[in-house]
Coordinates of C-alpha atoms and ligand atoms in Angstrom, one line a residue:
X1022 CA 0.0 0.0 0.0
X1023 CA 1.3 3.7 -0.9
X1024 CA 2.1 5.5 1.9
X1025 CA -0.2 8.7 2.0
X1026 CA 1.4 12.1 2.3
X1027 CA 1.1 14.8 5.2
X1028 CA 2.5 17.9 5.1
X1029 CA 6.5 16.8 5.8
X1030 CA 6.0 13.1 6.8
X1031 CA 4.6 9.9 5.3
X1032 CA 1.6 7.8 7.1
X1033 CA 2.8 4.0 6.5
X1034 CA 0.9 1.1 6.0
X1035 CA 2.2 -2.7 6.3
X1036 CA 5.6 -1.5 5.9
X1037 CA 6.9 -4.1 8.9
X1038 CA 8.5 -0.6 9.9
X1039 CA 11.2 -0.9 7.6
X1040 CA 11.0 2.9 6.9
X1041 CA 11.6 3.7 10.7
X1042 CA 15.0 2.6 9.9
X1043 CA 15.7 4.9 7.6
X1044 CA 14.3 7.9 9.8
X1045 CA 16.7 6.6 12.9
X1046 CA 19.9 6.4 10.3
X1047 CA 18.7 9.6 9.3
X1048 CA 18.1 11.7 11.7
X1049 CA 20.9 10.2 14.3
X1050 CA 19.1 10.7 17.5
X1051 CA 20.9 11.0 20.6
X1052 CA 17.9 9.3 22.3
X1053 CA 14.9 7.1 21.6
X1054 CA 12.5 6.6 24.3
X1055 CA 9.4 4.2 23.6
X1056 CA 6.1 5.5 25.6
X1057 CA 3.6 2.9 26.3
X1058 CA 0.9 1.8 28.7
X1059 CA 1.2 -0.9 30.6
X1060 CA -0.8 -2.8 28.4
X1061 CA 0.9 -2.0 25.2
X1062 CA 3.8 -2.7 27.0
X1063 CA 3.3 -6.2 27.9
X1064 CA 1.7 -7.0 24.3
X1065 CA 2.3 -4.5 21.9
X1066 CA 6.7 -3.9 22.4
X1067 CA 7.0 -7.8 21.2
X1068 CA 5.7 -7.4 18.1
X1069 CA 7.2 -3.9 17.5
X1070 CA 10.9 -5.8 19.4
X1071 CA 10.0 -8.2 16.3
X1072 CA 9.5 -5.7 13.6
X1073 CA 12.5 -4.0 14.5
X1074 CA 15.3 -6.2 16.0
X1075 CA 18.2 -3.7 14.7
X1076 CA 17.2 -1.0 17.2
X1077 CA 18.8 -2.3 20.3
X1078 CA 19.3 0.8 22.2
X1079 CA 15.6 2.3 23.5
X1080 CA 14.5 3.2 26.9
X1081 CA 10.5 2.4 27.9
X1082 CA 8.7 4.9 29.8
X1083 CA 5.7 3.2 30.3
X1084 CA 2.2 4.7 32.0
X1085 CA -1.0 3.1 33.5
X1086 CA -3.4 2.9 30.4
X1087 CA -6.9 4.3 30.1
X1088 CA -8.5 7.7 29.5
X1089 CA -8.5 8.8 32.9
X1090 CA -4.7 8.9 33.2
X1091 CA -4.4 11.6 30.1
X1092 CA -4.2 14.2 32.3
X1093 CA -1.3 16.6 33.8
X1094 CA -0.2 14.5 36.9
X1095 CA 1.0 12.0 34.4
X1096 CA 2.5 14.4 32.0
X1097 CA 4.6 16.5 34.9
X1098 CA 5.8 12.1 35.9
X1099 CA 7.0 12.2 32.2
X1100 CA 8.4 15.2 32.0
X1101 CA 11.0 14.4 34.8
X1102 CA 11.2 10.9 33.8
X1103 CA 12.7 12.5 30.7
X1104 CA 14.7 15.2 32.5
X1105 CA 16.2 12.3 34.7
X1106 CA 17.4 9.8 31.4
X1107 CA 19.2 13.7 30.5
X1108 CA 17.5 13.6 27.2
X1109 CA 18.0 16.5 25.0
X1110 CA 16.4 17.6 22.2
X1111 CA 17.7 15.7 19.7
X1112 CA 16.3 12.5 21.2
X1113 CA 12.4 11.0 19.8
X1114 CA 10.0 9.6 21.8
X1115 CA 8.0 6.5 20.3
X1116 CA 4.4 6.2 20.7
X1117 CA 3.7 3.1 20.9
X1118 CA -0.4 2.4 21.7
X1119 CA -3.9 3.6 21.5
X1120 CA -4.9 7.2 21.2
X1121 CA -4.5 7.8 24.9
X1122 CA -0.7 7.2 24.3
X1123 CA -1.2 8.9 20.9
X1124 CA -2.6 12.0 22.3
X1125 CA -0.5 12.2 25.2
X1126 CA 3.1 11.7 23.9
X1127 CA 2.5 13.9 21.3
X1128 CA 1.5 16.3 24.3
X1129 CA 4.5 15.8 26.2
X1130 CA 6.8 15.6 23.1
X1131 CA 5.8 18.4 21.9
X1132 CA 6.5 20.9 25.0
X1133 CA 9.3 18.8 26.7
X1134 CA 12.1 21.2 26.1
X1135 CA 9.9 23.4 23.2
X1136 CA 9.4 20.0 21.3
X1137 CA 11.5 17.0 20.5
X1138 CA 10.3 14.5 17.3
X1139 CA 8.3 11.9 17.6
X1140 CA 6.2 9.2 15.7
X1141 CA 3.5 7.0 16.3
X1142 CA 2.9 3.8 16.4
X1143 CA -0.9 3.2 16.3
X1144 CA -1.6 -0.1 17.9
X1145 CA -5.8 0.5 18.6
X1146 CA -8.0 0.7 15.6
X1147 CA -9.0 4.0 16.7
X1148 CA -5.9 5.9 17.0
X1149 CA -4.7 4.0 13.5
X1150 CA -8.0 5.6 11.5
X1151 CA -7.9 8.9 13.8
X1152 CA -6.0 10.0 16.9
X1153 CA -2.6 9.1 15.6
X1154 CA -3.2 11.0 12.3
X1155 CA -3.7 15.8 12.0
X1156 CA -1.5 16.1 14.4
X1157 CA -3.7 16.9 17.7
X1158 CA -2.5 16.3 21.1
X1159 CA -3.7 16.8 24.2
X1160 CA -5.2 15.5 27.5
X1161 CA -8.0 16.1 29.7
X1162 CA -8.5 18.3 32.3
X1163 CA -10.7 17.1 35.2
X1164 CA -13.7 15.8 33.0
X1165 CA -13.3 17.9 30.1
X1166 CA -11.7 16.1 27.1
X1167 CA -9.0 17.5 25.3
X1168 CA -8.7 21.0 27.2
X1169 CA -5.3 21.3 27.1
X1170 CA -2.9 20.6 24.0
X1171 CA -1.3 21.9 20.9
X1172 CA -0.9 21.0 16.8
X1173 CA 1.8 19.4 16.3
X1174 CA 3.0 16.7 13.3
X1175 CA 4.7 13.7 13.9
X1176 CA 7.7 12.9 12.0
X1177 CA 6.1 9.2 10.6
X1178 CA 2.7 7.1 11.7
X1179 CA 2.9 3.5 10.9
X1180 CA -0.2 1.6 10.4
X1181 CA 0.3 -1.9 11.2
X1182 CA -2.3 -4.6 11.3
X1183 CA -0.2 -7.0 13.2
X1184 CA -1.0 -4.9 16.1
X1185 CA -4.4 -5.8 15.8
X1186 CA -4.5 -9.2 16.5
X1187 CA -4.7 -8.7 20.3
X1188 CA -6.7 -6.2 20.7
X1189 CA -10.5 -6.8 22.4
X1190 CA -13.7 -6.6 20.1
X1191 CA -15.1 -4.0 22.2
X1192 CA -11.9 -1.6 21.2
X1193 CA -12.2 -2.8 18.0
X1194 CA -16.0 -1.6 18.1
X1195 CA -14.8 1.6 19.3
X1196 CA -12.8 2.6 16.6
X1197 CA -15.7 1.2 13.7
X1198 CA -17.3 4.2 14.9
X1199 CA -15.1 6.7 13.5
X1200 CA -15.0 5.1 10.2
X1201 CA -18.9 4.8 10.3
X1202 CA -18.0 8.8 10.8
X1203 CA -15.4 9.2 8.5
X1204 CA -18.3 7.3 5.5
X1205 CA -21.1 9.6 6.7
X1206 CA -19.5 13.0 6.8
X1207 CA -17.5 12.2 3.2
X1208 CA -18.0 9.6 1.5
X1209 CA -21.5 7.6 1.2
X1210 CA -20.3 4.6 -0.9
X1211 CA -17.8 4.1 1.8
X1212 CA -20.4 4.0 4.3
X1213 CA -22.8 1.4 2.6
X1214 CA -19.6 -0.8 2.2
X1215 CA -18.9 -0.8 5.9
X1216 CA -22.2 -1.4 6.4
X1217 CA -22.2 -4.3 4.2
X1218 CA -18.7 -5.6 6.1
X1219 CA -18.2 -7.7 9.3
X1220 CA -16.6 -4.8 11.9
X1221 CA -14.7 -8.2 13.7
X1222 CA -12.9 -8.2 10.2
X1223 CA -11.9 -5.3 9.1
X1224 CA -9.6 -5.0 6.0
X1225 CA -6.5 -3.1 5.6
X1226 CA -8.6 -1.2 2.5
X1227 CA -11.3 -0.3 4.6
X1228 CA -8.6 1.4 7.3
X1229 CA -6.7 2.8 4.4
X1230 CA -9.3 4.6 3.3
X1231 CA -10.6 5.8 6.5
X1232 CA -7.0 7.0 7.1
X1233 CA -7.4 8.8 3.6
X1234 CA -10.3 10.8 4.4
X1235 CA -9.6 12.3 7.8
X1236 CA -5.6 12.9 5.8
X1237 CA -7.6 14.8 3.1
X1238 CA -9.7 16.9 5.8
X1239 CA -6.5 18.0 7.8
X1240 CA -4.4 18.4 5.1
X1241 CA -6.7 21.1 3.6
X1242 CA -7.6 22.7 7.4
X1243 CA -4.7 21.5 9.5
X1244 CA -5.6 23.6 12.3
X1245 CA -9.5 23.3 12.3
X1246 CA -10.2 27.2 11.0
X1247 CA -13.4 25.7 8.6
X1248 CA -13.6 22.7 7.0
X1249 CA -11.9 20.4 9.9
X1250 CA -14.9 20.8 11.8
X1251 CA -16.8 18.3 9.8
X1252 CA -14.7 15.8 11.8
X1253 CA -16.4 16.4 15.3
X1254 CA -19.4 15.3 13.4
X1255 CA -20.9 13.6 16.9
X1256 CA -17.9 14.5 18.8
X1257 CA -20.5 17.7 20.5
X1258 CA -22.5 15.2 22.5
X1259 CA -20.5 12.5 22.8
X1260 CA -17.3 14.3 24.4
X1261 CA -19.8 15.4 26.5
X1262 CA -21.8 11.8 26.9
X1263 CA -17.8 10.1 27.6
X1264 CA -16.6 13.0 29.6
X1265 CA -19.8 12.5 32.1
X1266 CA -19.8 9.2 32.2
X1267 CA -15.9 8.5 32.9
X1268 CA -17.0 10.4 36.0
X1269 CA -20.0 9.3 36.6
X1270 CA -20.1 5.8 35.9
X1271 CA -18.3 2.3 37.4
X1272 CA -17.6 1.3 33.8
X1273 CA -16.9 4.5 31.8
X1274 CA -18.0 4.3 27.9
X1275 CA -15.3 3.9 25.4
X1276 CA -14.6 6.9 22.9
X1277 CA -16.4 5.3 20.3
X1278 CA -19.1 4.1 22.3
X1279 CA -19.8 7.6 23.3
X1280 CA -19.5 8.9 19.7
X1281 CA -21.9 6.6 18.3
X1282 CA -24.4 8.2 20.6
X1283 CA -23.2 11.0 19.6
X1284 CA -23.4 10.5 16.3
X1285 CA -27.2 9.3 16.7
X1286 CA -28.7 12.7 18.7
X1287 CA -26.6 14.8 16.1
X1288 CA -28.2 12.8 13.5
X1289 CA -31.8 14.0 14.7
X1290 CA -30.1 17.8 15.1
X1291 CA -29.4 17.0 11.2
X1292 CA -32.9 16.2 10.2
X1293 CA -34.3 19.3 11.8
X1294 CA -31.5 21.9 10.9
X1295 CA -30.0 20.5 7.7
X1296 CA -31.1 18.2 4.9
X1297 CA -30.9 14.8 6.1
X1298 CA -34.2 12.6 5.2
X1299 CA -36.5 11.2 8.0
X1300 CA -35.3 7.7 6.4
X1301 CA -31.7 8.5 6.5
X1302 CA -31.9 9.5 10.3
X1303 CA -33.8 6.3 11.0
X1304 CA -31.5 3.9 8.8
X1305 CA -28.1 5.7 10.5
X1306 CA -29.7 5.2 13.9
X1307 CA -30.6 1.6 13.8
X1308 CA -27.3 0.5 12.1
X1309 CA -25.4 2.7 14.8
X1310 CA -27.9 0.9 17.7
X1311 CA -27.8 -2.4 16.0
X1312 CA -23.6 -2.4 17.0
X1313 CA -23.2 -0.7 20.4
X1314 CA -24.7 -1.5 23.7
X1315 CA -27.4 1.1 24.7
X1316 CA -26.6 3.3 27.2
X1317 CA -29.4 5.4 29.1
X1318 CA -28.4 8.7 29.4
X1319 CA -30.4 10.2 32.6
X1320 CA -32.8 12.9 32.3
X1321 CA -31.1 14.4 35.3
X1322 CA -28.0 14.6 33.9
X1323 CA -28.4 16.0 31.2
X1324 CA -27.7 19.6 32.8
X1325 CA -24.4 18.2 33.4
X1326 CA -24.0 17.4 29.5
X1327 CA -24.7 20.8 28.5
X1328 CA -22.2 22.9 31.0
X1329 CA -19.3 20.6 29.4
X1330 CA -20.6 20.8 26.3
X1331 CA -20.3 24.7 26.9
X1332 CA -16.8 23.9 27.7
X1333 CA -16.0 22.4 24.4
X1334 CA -13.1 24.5 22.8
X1335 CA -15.1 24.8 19.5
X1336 CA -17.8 26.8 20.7
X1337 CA -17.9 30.2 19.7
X1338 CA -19.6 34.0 20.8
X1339 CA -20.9 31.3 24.0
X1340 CA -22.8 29.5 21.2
X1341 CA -22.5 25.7 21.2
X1342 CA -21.7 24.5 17.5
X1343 CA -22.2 21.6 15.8
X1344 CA -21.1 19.5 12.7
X1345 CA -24.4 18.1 10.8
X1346 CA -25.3 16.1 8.1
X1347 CA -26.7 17.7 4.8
X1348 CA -27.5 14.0 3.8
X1349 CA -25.1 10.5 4.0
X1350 CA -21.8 11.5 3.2
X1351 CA -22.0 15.3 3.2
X1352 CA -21.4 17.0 6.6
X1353 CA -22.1 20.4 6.9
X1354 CA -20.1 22.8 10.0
X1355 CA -20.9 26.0 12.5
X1356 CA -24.7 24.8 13.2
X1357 CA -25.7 26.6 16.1
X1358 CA -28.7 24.2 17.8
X1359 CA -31.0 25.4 20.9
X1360 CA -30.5 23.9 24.2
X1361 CA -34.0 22.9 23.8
X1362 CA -33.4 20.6 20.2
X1363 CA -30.2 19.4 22.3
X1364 CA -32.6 18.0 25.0
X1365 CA -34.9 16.5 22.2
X1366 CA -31.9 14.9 20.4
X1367 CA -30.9 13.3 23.8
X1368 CA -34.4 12.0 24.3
X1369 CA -34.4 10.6 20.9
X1370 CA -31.7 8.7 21.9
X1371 CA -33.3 7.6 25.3
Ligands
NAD1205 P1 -6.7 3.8 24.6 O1 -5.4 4.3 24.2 O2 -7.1 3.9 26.0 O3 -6.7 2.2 24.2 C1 -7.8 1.4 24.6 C2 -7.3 0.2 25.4 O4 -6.7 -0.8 24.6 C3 -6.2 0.5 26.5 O5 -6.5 -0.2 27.6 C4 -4.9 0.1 25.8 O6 -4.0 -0.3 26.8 C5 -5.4 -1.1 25.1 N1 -4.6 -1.5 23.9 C6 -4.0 -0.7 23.0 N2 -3.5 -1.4 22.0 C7 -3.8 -2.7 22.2 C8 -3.5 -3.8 21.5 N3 -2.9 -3.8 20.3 N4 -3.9 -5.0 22.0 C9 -4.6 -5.0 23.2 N5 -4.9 -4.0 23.9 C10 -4.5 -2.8 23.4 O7 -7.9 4.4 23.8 P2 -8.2 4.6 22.2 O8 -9.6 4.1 22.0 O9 -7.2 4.0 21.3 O10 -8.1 6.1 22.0 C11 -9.0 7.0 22.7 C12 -8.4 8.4 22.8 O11 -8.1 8.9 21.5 C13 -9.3 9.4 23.5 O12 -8.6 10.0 24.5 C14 -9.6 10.3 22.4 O13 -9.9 11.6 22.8 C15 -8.4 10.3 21.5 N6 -8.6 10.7 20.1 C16 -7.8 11.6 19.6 C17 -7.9 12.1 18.3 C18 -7.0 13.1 17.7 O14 -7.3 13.6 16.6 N7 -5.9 13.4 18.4 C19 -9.0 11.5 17.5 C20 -9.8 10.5 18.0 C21 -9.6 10.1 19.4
ZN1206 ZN1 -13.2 10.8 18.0

């Protein structure tokens, strides 16, 4: 598979790595550091180990995994973690996991000294098709997703389906949901095709071309002035829906779990303030609720939802905005929805 073009750097696909080589000989890096979670750790560094025997000389700095450790405490650990292996800025930190890790090491690679390199090594199916690719980083602040981060590019991705293998279908579930996202904001065919596919087998195709879309989008607004926006196409509510319930609940909902209700209550916002067909909002709401566990969001909370989704970083002149659908596969940005039509789209969910 060609490797697809951003900006400086080259998103790989089944390349066994091989090109990471020739960025190391290149570059001549004083350091490399690998950052992983402890789960990544354990069963993604083998296969990576594997992949790339010739690199001997790497130091782990691994982190407990899961959303609720993006945050600063963790970042400030890093950061002296760093400061005590006396790396410089010439070295290159290695993200080696899911879009927590993705998100997060870009983060602290990015402001560790003003910025050191870095590359990412994708190993859920959601930070292959999104997080690891348009150069976002970030982490949370208390329950608010994403508060606090910057744009920055990596210097590779590599997509690698041997990662994969291990991961569990509920993750891989998650990250479905942003290529259902990635067909119904651009690309309609695309989105019948998944549709018509078995999410527990995804082909390297199907990720190639989710990877293509969302490259196409950031490569033509890398730092979301216009056009970007279509990809928080049910990212409004469902930040909102995820950031809640990682507070609120025992068993906190994955990303894509929370997107794909997301994606269903701004699907109703999109039949009342754009063009999408009463059939089209029922069709994308049964295949959405025919993959993902219902989830009953509580009348009382839904308060809650709307002072975070005040918070949300793309709201503007105290308006809350939203990405809509015009029809399947054309998404439409800057919708600004009444609190009340938010409330109805949440009780269409319910
Ligand atoms: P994650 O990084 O928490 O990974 C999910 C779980 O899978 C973790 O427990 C992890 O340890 C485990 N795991 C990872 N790889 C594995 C493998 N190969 N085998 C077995 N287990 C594995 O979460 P995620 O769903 O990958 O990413 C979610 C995050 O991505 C959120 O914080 C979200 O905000 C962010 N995100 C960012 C962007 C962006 O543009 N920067 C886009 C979308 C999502
Ligand atoms: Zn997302």
């Amino acid at each position: 598979m060609e490797p697809l073009k951003n900006n400086d750097h080259f998103i790989h696909f089944e390349s066994g790595l091989a090109p990471l080589n020739d960025i190391l000989a290149e570059k001549k890096y004083s350091k490399v550091f690998v950052f992983a979670d402890s789960n990544t750790a354990e069963i993604c560094l083998p296969v990576f180990r594997e992949f790339l025997p010739e690199l001997e000389n790497f130091d782990i700095i691994e982190t407990d995994p899961g959303e609720e450790n993006k945050n600063i405490d963790f970042c400030i650990g890093i950061w002296k973690t760093l400061l005590d292996f006396e790396a410089d800025r010439k070295c290159l930190m290695i993200n080696l996991g899911g879009g927590v890790i993705t998100d997060m090491g870009g983060f602290i690679a990015s402001t560790y000294k003003r910025g050191i390199d870095f590359i990412n090594i994708p190993t859920t199916l959601l930070s292959q098709v999104d997080a690891s690719v348009g150069g976002k980083t970030g982490i949370d602040i208390d329950n608010v997703k994403n508060m606090v981060g910057t744009f920055s590019l990596p210097q590779a991705v590599f997509i690698e389906n041997a990662f994969l293998q291990t991961l569990p279908q509920r993750e891989l579930l998650s990250g479905f949901a942003e290529m259902i996202k990635h067909g119904l904001i651009a690309d309609a065919t695309y989105y019948q095709q998944l549709k018509d596919s078995d999410y527990t087998n995804i082909s390297a195709a199907a990720i190639y071309h989710s990877v293509k879309i969302k490259n196409e989008v950031v490569l033509a607004d890398p730092l979301e002035k216009g056009l970007r926006k279509i990809l928080n196409f049910g990212h409004t509510i469902g930040h909102a829906v995820e950031g809640y319930a990682l507070v609120n609940d025992k068993k906190p909902l994955t990303h894509g779990e929370a997107i794909a209700i997301g994606m269903i209550c701004e699907a109703h916002l999109s039949a009342k303030y754009c063009n999408l067909s009463q059939d089209e909002l029922t069709e994308v709401a049964s295949y959405i609720l025919s993959l993902y566990p219902k989830y009953h969001i509580k009348p009382k909370s839904f308060e809650d939802l709307m002072v975070l989704m005040q918070s949300d970083k793309k709201n503007e002149d105290g308006f809350i905005m939203f990405s809509l659908l015009d029809q399947i596969g054309k998404c439409v940005f800057n919708c600004k929805v009444t609190k009340e039509d938010i409330f109805n789209s949440l009780m269409y969910y319910n």
